[in-house]
């Protein structure tokens, strides 16, 4: 019999399973949805030797701006747009990197709180200027931060597009400067694009079952295992779930075991999917590794305006990463359930054609497809949007920020949990560490 069952086979679930298995637990992973072999984010070295793939230049726009991991090459490109922006770029990157280092340390530990002395000490170590920067940057709109520093509409538009990736906000929304800072965590100075991380090899350390979980079994307030869709029972005193908290606590656990106020709160977690994904096959490889189509901050804001009213943006934010003649495309904004794959494909082809070799084939996944294939609620890859009110000790809720649930032996390790979006495997790592320390 397995003494631990992990529900889900995403990066966080597999990392948690791997650590528990190495600590001596007999672990069975129950996989219902398809598992992505490559995801976008960064992976802390503590969770294993994951391969990070970083395109360089990490940013290229249709107007010719290119930004590299090498600062000098970025400055050469920036000087063609604005000598002033080239002069300010190193200072901007230095200040953002210092704040991002604080977030990185926080992301790899148990969730902090406002009264956590370690958190307060780390903020104080930033110094007066650093503390002022942190308190000012976190709630700012990305557009205001970028307007303060730069004059080039091309540079500001591209960075503003990154700041709103996978959130239903525009660059003029409060808290999106935090999003831009978050993207710098785990990246070299001056790089605001997370790496793509290979995660498939983590599957080799644990037993995988392909099945649907119908119920988490609970007796006397403690988990006793799971029941599969065909009625089979897997006994286990430890159950770790990577699904959205509302699914785990509201659907897999029988009514009566969870406080109604907590249940209402988890159902109010914002989990809006706002983007479609596409795989595009070209006749030959393009001469660039990345391409971002978002000309100005105003263009990015207008793209957001459409989704507020349940419409697909006429001029969406398009972000492309090339792998030889294959393109991975992020198409934002697309509201959940209001998107038609054929319509998105037509819009995408029209926007891409001027910038790529001849297109051979396009496969689009709408937010509904992403929910069905990968279990992403409403197509939201991070399960809970990473906005300032759903971050740090408030992610996804203060009552759940420690990975533990009110059910003994039932833990949450999915992307909705702290540290949240884009830190590959960190929720699973932190959850497993908490489990092992509590044993």
Coordinates of C-alpha atoms in Angstrom, one line a residue:
X1 CA 0.0 0.0 0.0
X2 CA 1.1 3.6 -0.6
X3 CA 1.4 5.7 2.5
X4 CA 1.3 8.9 0.5
X5 CA -0.9 9.9 -2.5
X6 CA -0.1 12.9 -4.6
X7 CA -3.0 14.2 -6.8
X8 CA -1.8 15.7 -10.0
X9 CA 1.4 15.4 -12.1
X10 CA 2.4 19.0 -12.7
X11 CA 5.8 20.3 -11.7
X12 CA 4.8 21.2 -8.1
X13 CA 3.1 17.8 -7.5
X14 CA 6.1 15.9 -9.0
X15 CA 8.6 17.9 -6.9
X16 CA 6.6 17.2 -3.7
X17 CA 6.3 13.5 -4.6
X18 CA 10.0 13.2 -5.3
X19 CA 11.0 14.8 -2.0
X20 CA 8.6 12.7 0.0
X21 CA 9.8 9.5 -1.8
X22 CA 13.4 10.4 -1.0
X23 CA 12.5 10.8 2.6
X24 CA 11.2 7.3 2.7
X25 CA 7.5 7.6 1.9
X26 CA 5.9 5.2 -0.6
X27 CA 4.3 7.6 -3.0
X28 CA 1.7 7.1 -5.7
X29 CA 1.0 10.0 -8.1
X30 CA -2.5 10.0 -9.5
X31 CA -2.6 11.8 -12.8
X32 CA -5.9 12.9 -14.3
X33 CA -4.8 15.7 -16.7
X34 CA -2.1 15.8 -19.3
X35 CA 1.3 16.8 -18.0
X36 CA 3.3 19.6 -19.6
X37 CA 6.9 18.6 -20.2
X38 CA 8.1 22.2 -20.5
X39 CA 6.8 25.2 -18.6
X40 CA 7.8 28.9 -18.4
X41 CA 9.2 30.1 -15.1
X42 CA 12.4 29.7 -13.1
X43 CA 13.3 26.7 -10.9
X44 CA 15.3 27.0 -7.6
X45 CA 18.4 24.9 -7.6
X46 CA 17.1 23.2 -4.4
X47 CA 14.5 21.2 -6.2
X48 CA 16.8 19.4 -8.5
X49 CA 18.9 19.8 -11.7
X50 CA 16.1 21.2 -13.9
X51 CA 17.3 22.6 -17.3
X52 CA 16.5 26.2 -17.8
X53 CA 16.3 27.4 -21.4
X54 CA 16.9 31.1 -21.9
X55 CA 16.5 32.7 -25.3
X56 CA 18.9 35.5 -26.2
X57 CA 17.9 38.1 -27.0
X58 CA 15.2 37.6 -24.4
X59 CA 13.1 40.4 -26.0
X60 CA 12.7 41.4 -29.6
X61 CA 10.0 43.8 -30.9
X62 CA 8.7 44.3 -34.4
X63 CA 10.3 47.8 -34.2
X64 CA 13.8 46.3 -33.9
X65 CA 14.5 46.7 -30.2
X66 CA 16.5 43.8 -28.8
X67 CA 17.4 43.2 -25.2
X68 CA 20.0 40.6 -24.2
X69 CA 21.4 39.0 -21.0
X70 CA 24.6 40.9 -21.9
X71 CA 24.1 44.5 -20.7
X72 CA 26.3 46.0 -23.3
X73 CA 24.5 44.5 -26.2
X74 CA 21.2 45.7 -24.8
X75 CA 22.6 49.2 -24.5
X76 CA 23.7 49.2 -28.1
X77 CA 20.2 48.4 -29.1
X78 CA 18.6 50.9 -26.8
X79 CA 20.8 53.7 -28.1
X80 CA 19.2 53.4 -31.5
X81 CA 15.9 54.3 -29.8
X82 CA 16.9 56.6 -27.1
X83 CA 20.2 57.7 -25.7
X84 CA 18.5 58.7 -22.5
X85 CA 16.9 55.3 -22.0
X86 CA 20.2 53.6 -22.7
X87 CA 21.8 55.7 -19.9
X88 CA 19.0 54.9 -17.4
X89 CA 18.6 51.2 -18.2
X90 CA 21.5 49.8 -16.1
X91 CA 20.4 51.8 -13.0
X92 CA 16.8 50.6 -13.5
X93 CA 17.9 47.0 -13.7
X94 CA 20.2 47.3 -10.7
X95 CA 17.4 48.7 -8.5
X96 CA 14.9 46.1 -9.7
X97 CA 17.4 43.3 -9.2
X98 CA 17.9 44.2 -5.6
X99 CA 14.2 44.2 -4.8
X100 CA 13.8 40.9 -6.8
X101 CA 16.5 39.3 -4.6
X102 CA 14.3 40.0 -1.6
X103 CA 11.3 38.3 -3.2
X104 CA 13.4 35.4 -4.2
X105 CA 14.5 34.7 -0.6
X106 CA 10.9 35.0 0.5
X107 CA 9.6 32.7 -2.2
X108 CA 11.8 29.8 -1.1
X109 CA 10.8 29.8 2.6
X110 CA 7.6 29.2 4.5
X111 CA 5.2 32.0 3.8
X112 CA 6.1 35.2 5.7
X113 CA 3.6 37.4 7.6
X114 CA 3.5 41.0 8.6
X115 CA 4.7 40.1 12.1
X116 CA 7.5 37.7 10.9
X117 CA 10.7 39.2 12.3
X118 CA 12.8 37.5 9.5
X119 CA 10.7 39.2 6.9
X120 CA 11.0 42.6 8.7
X121 CA 14.8 42.2 9.0
X122 CA 15.2 41.4 5.3
X123 CA 13.2 44.5 4.3
X124 CA 15.4 46.6 6.7
X125 CA 18.6 45.2 5.2
X126 CA 17.5 46.9 1.9
X127 CA 18.4 50.2 3.6
X128 CA 16.3 53.3 3.7
X129 CA 16.4 53.8 -0.1
X130 CA 15.6 50.1 -0.8
X131 CA 12.7 50.1 1.7
X132 CA 11.3 53.2 0.1
X133 CA 11.7 51.7 -3.4
X134 CA 9.9 48.4 -2.3
X135 CA 7.0 50.2 -0.6
X136 CA 6.6 52.5 -3.6
X137 CA 7.0 50.0 -6.4
X138 CA 4.8 47.2 -5.2
X139 CA 1.4 49.0 -5.5
X140 CA 2.3 51.1 -8.6
X141 CA 0.9 50.6 -12.0
X142 CA 3.6 49.3 -14.3
X143 CA 2.9 52.2 -16.7
X144 CA 3.7 54.8 -14.1
X145 CA 6.9 53.1 -13.1
X146 CA 8.1 52.8 -16.7
X147 CA 7.0 56.4 -17.5
X148 CA 9.2 57.6 -14.7
X149 CA 12.3 55.9 -16.1
X150 CA 12.0 55.8 -19.8
X151 CA 10.8 57.7 -22.9
X152 CA 10.7 55.1 -25.6
X153 CA 7.2 53.9 -26.3
X154 CA 8.6 50.7 -27.7
X155 CA 10.6 49.8 -24.6
X156 CA 7.7 50.7 -22.3
X157 CA 5.1 48.9 -24.3
X158 CA 7.1 45.6 -24.4
X159 CA 7.9 45.7 -20.6
X160 CA 4.3 46.7 -19.9
X161 CA 3.1 43.7 -21.8
X162 CA 5.2 41.4 -19.7
X163 CA 3.9 43.0 -16.5
X164 CA 0.3 41.9 -17.3
X165 CA 1.0 38.4 -18.6
X166 CA -1.7 36.0 -17.4
X167 CA -3.6 38.5 -15.3
X168 CA -6.8 40.4 -16.1
X169 CA -5.2 43.8 -15.7
X170 CA -3.8 46.4 -17.9
X171 CA -0.4 48.2 -17.4
X172 CA -2.2 51.1 -15.9
X173 CA -3.8 48.9 -13.2
X174 CA -2.5 49.2 -9.6
X175 CA 0.0 46.5 -8.6
X176 CA 1.3 45.6 -12.0
X177 CA 4.7 47.0 -11.2
X178 CA 4.9 44.2 -8.7
X179 CA 4.2 41.8 -11.5
X180 CA 7.2 43.2 -13.5
X181 CA 9.4 42.9 -10.4
X182 CA 8.1 39.3 -9.9
X183 CA 9.2 38.4 -13.5
X184 CA 12.8 39.5 -12.6
X185 CA 13.0 37.0 -9.8
X186 CA 15.4 34.2 -10.6
X187 CA 16.6 35.9 -13.8
X188 CA 19.9 37.6 -14.6
X189 CA 20.1 41.3 -14.0
X190 CA 18.3 43.1 -16.8
X191 CA 16.2 40.1 -17.9
X192 CA 12.4 40.2 -17.3
X193 CA 11.5 36.9 -19.1
X194 CA 11.4 33.7 -17.1
X195 CA 13.3 30.8 -18.5
X196 CA 11.5 27.7 -20.0
X197 CA 12.1 24.7 -17.7
X198 CA 12.2 21.0 -18.5
X199 CA 10.4 19.0 -15.9
X200 CA 9.6 15.6 -17.4
X201 CA 12.5 13.7 -15.8
X202 CA 11.0 14.2 -12.3
X203 CA 8.4 11.6 -13.2
X204 CA 11.0 8.8 -13.0
X205 CA 11.2 8.7 -9.2
X206 CA 7.6 7.9 -8.3
X207 CA 4.8 5.5 -9.3
X208 CA 2.3 7.1 -11.7
X209 CA -1.3 6.1 -12.0
X210 CA -3.5 7.6 -14.8
X211 CA -6.9 7.9 -13.2
X212 CA -9.5 10.4 -12.0
X213 CA -9.8 11.1 -8.3
X214 CA -13.4 11.1 -7.2
X215 CA -13.0 11.8 -3.5
X216 CA -10.5 12.4 -0.7
X217 CA -11.5 10.0 2.1
X218 CA -11.8 11.6 5.5
X219 CA -12.4 9.9 8.9
X220 CA -12.4 11.7 12.2
X221 CA -11.1 14.9 10.6
X222 CA -8.1 13.2 9.0
X223 CA -7.4 12.0 5.5
X224 CA -7.3 8.2 5.0
X225 CA -6.6 8.0 1.3
X226 CA -8.4 8.7 -2.0
X227 CA -11.2 7.0 -4.0
X228 CA -10.7 6.8 -7.7
X229 CA -13.4 7.3 -10.3
X230 CA -13.8 3.6 -10.8
X231 CA -14.4 3.1 -7.1
X232 CA -10.9 1.8 -6.2
X233 CA -9.6 3.0 -2.9
X234 CA -5.9 4.0 -2.3
X235 CA -5.3 4.1 1.4
X236 CA -2.9 6.7 2.7
X237 CA -2.4 8.8 5.8
X238 CA -0.9 11.6 3.7
X239 CA -2.7 13.2 0.7
X240 CA -1.0 16.0 -1.2
X241 CA -3.2 17.8 -3.9
X242 CA -2.0 20.1 -6.6
X243 CA -5.5 21.2 -7.9
X244 CA -7.1 24.5 -7.1
X245 CA -8.1 24.8 -3.4
X246 CA -11.7 25.2 -4.4
X247 CA -11.7 21.9 -6.2
X248 CA -9.9 20.1 -3.4
X249 CA -11.9 21.5 -0.5
X250 CA -15.2 22.1 -2.3
X251 CA -15.4 19.0 -4.5
X252 CA -13.1 16.3 -3.4
X253 CA -13.7 16.6 0.3
X254 CA -17.3 15.7 1.4
X255 CA -19.4 18.6 2.7
X256 CA -19.3 19.1 6.4
X257 CA -15.6 18.8 6.9
X258 CA -14.8 22.3 5.8
X259 CA -15.9 25.5 7.5
X260 CA -18.5 27.2 5.3
X261 CA -16.7 30.6 5.6
X262 CA -13.4 29.1 4.4
X263 CA -15.3 27.4 1.5
X264 CA -16.8 30.6 0.4
X265 CA -13.4 32.3 0.5
X266 CA -11.7 29.7 -1.6
X267 CA -14.5 29.9 -4.2
X268 CA -13.8 33.7 -4.4
X269 CA -10.2 33.3 -5.3
X270 CA -9.7 35.0 -8.6
X271 CA -8.6 32.4 -11.2
X272 CA -9.4 34.1 -14.5
X273 CA -7.8 32.8 -17.6
X274 CA -7.0 35.6 -20.0
X275 CA -4.8 34.0 -22.7
X276 CA -4.9 31.4 -25.5
X277 CA -1.8 29.4 -26.4
X278 CA -0.8 28.3 -29.9
X279 CA 1.7 26.1 -31.6
X280 CA 2.7 27.4 -35.0
X281 CA 4.7 25.4 -37.5
X282 CA 6.8 27.4 -40.1
X283 CA 8.4 26.3 -43.3
X284 CA 11.8 27.3 -41.8
X285 CA 13.1 28.8 -38.6
X286 CA 12.9 32.5 -38.1
X287 CA 16.1 34.6 -37.6
X288 CA 15.1 35.5 -34.0
X289 CA 14.4 33.5 -30.8
X290 CA 11.7 35.7 -29.4
X291 CA 9.2 38.3 -30.7
X292 CA 6.8 40.5 -28.7
X293 CA 4.1 42.4 -30.5
X294 CA 2.8 45.2 -28.1
X295 CA 3.8 48.6 -29.6
X296 CA 2.9 50.9 -26.7
X297 CA 1.5 51.0 -23.2
X298 CA -1.7 52.4 -24.7
X299 CA -1.9 49.4 -27.1
X300 CA -1.5 47.0 -24.1
X301 CA -4.2 48.9 -22.1
X302 CA -6.6 48.8 -25.0
X303 CA -6.1 45.1 -25.4
X304 CA -7.1 44.8 -21.7
X305 CA -10.2 47.0 -22.3
X306 CA -11.7 44.4 -24.6
X307 CA -11.5 41.5 -22.1
X308 CA -13.3 43.6 -19.4
X309 CA -16.4 43.3 -21.5
X310 CA -16.0 39.7 -22.5
X311 CA -14.4 40.3 -25.9
X312 CA -11.3 39.0 -27.6
X313 CA -8.9 41.9 -28.2
X314 CA -8.6 43.1 -31.7
X315 CA -5.0 44.1 -31.1
X316 CA -3.9 41.5 -28.6
X317 CA -0.5 41.2 -26.9
X318 CA 1.4 38.5 -28.8
X319 CA 4.5 36.9 -27.3
X320 CA 6.5 34.3 -29.3
X321 CA 9.3 31.9 -28.4
X322 CA 10.9 30.0 -31.3
X323 CA 12.2 26.5 -31.2
X324 CA 13.7 26.0 -34.6
X325 CA 10.7 26.2 -37.0
X326 CA 8.2 25.7 -34.1
X327 CA 6.7 28.7 -32.4
X328 CA 5.1 28.8 -28.9
X329 CA 2.7 31.7 -28.9
X330 CA 1.0 33.4 -26.0
X331 CA -2.1 35.4 -27.2
X332 CA -3.6 37.8 -24.7
X333 CA -6.4 38.9 -24.0
X334 CA -8.9 36.2 -24.4
X335 CA -11.8 35.8 -21.9
X336 CA -12.7 32.4 -20.7
X337 CA -15.6 30.7 -22.6
X338 CA -15.9 33.7 -25.0
X339 CA -13.2 32.5 -27.4
X340 CA -13.5 30.6 -30.6
X341 CA -10.3 28.7 -31.7
X342 CA -10.9 29.4 -35.4
X343 CA -11.4 33.2 -34.8
X344 CA -8.2 33.3 -32.7
X345 CA -6.3 31.4 -35.3
X346 CA -7.4 33.8 -38.0
X347 CA -6.4 36.8 -35.9
X348 CA -3.1 35.3 -35.0
X349 CA -2.1 34.4 -38.6
X350 CA -3.0 37.9 -39.7
X351 CA -0.8 39.5 -37.0
X352 CA 2.1 37.0 -37.4
X353 CA 2.4 36.8 -41.2
X354 CA 4.4 40.0 -41.7
X355 CA 7.1 38.9 -39.2
X356 CA 7.6 35.2 -39.9
X357 CA 8.5 32.8 -42.7
X358 CA 5.5 31.1 -44.4
X359 CA 3.1 29.4 -41.9
X360 CA 2.4 25.7 -42.4
X361 CA 0.1 24.9 -39.5
X362 CA -1.5 26.5 -36.4
X363 CA -3.0 24.7 -33.4
X364 CA -4.8 27.0 -30.9
X365 CA -5.7 26.2 -27.3
X366 CA -8.4 28.5 -25.8
X367 CA -8.8 29.0 -22.1
X368 CA -11.5 26.3 -22.2
X369 CA -9.1 23.9 -23.9
X370 CA -6.4 24.7 -21.3
X371 CA -8.8 24.0 -18.5
X372 CA -9.9 20.7 -20.0
X373 CA -6.4 19.4 -20.9
X374 CA -4.3 20.6 -17.9
X375 CA -6.9 21.3 -15.2
X376 CA -6.1 25.0 -15.2
X377 CA -9.2 26.7 -13.7
X378 CA -10.7 29.0 -16.4
X379 CA -7.4 28.5 -18.3
X380 CA -5.3 30.2 -15.6
X381 CA -1.9 28.5 -15.5
X382 CA -1.1 29.7 -12.0
X383 CA -4.6 28.6 -10.7
X384 CA -4.8 31.9 -8.8
X385 CA -3.9 35.2 -10.5
X386 CA -0.7 36.6 -9.1
X387 CA -1.9 40.1 -8.1
X388 CA -0.7 42.0 -5.1
X389 CA -3.7 41.0 -3.0
X390 CA -3.1 37.3 -3.8
X391 CA 0.6 37.2 -3.1
X392 CA 3.1 36.5 -0.3
X393 CA 1.2 35.7 3.0
X394 CA -2.1 36.3 1.3
X395 CA -1.6 33.6 -1.4
X396 CA -4.1 32.3 -2.1
X397 CA -5.7 33.1 1.3
X398 CA -4.1 33.9 4.6
X399 CA -5.9 30.8 6.1
X400 CA -4.2 28.5 3.6
X401 CA -0.8 30.2 3.1
X402 CA 1.0 27.4 5.0
X403 CA 0.0 24.6 2.6
X404 CA -1.9 22.8 5.4
X405 CA -5.7 22.4 5.3
X406 CA -8.1 21.9 8.2
X407 CA -8.1 18.2 7.3
X408 CA -5.3 16.3 9.1
X409 CA -2.9 14.8 6.6
X410 CA -4.3 16.8 3.6
X411 CA -2.0 19.3 2.1
X412 CA -2.1 21.7 -0.9
X413 CA 0.9 22.1 -3.2
X414 CA -0.4 23.5 -6.4
X415 CA 0.4 26.8 -8.2
X416 CA -2.2 28.7 -6.3
X417 CA -0.2 28.2 -3.1
X418 CA 2.7 30.4 -2.0
X419 CA 5.1 31.3 -3.6
X420 CA 2.8 31.3 -6.6
X421 CA 3.2 32.1 -10.2
X422 CA 6.1 31.0 -12.3
X423 CA 8.5 29.6 -9.7
X424 CA 8.6 26.1 -11.0
X425 CA 8.3 23.4 -8.4
X426 CA 8.7 25.8 -5.5
X427 CA 5.2 25.3 -4.1
X428 CA 5.8 21.5 -4.2
X429 CA 9.2 21.9 -2.6
X430 CA 8.0 24.2 0.2
X431 CA 4.9 22.0 0.9
X432 CA 7.0 18.8 1.1
X433 CA 9.5 20.5 3.5
X434 CA 6.6 21.6 5.7
X435 CA 5.2 18.0 5.7
X436 CA 8.6 16.5 6.6
X437 CA 9.2 19.0 9.4
X438 CA 5.8 18.4 10.9
X439 CA 6.2 14.6 10.9

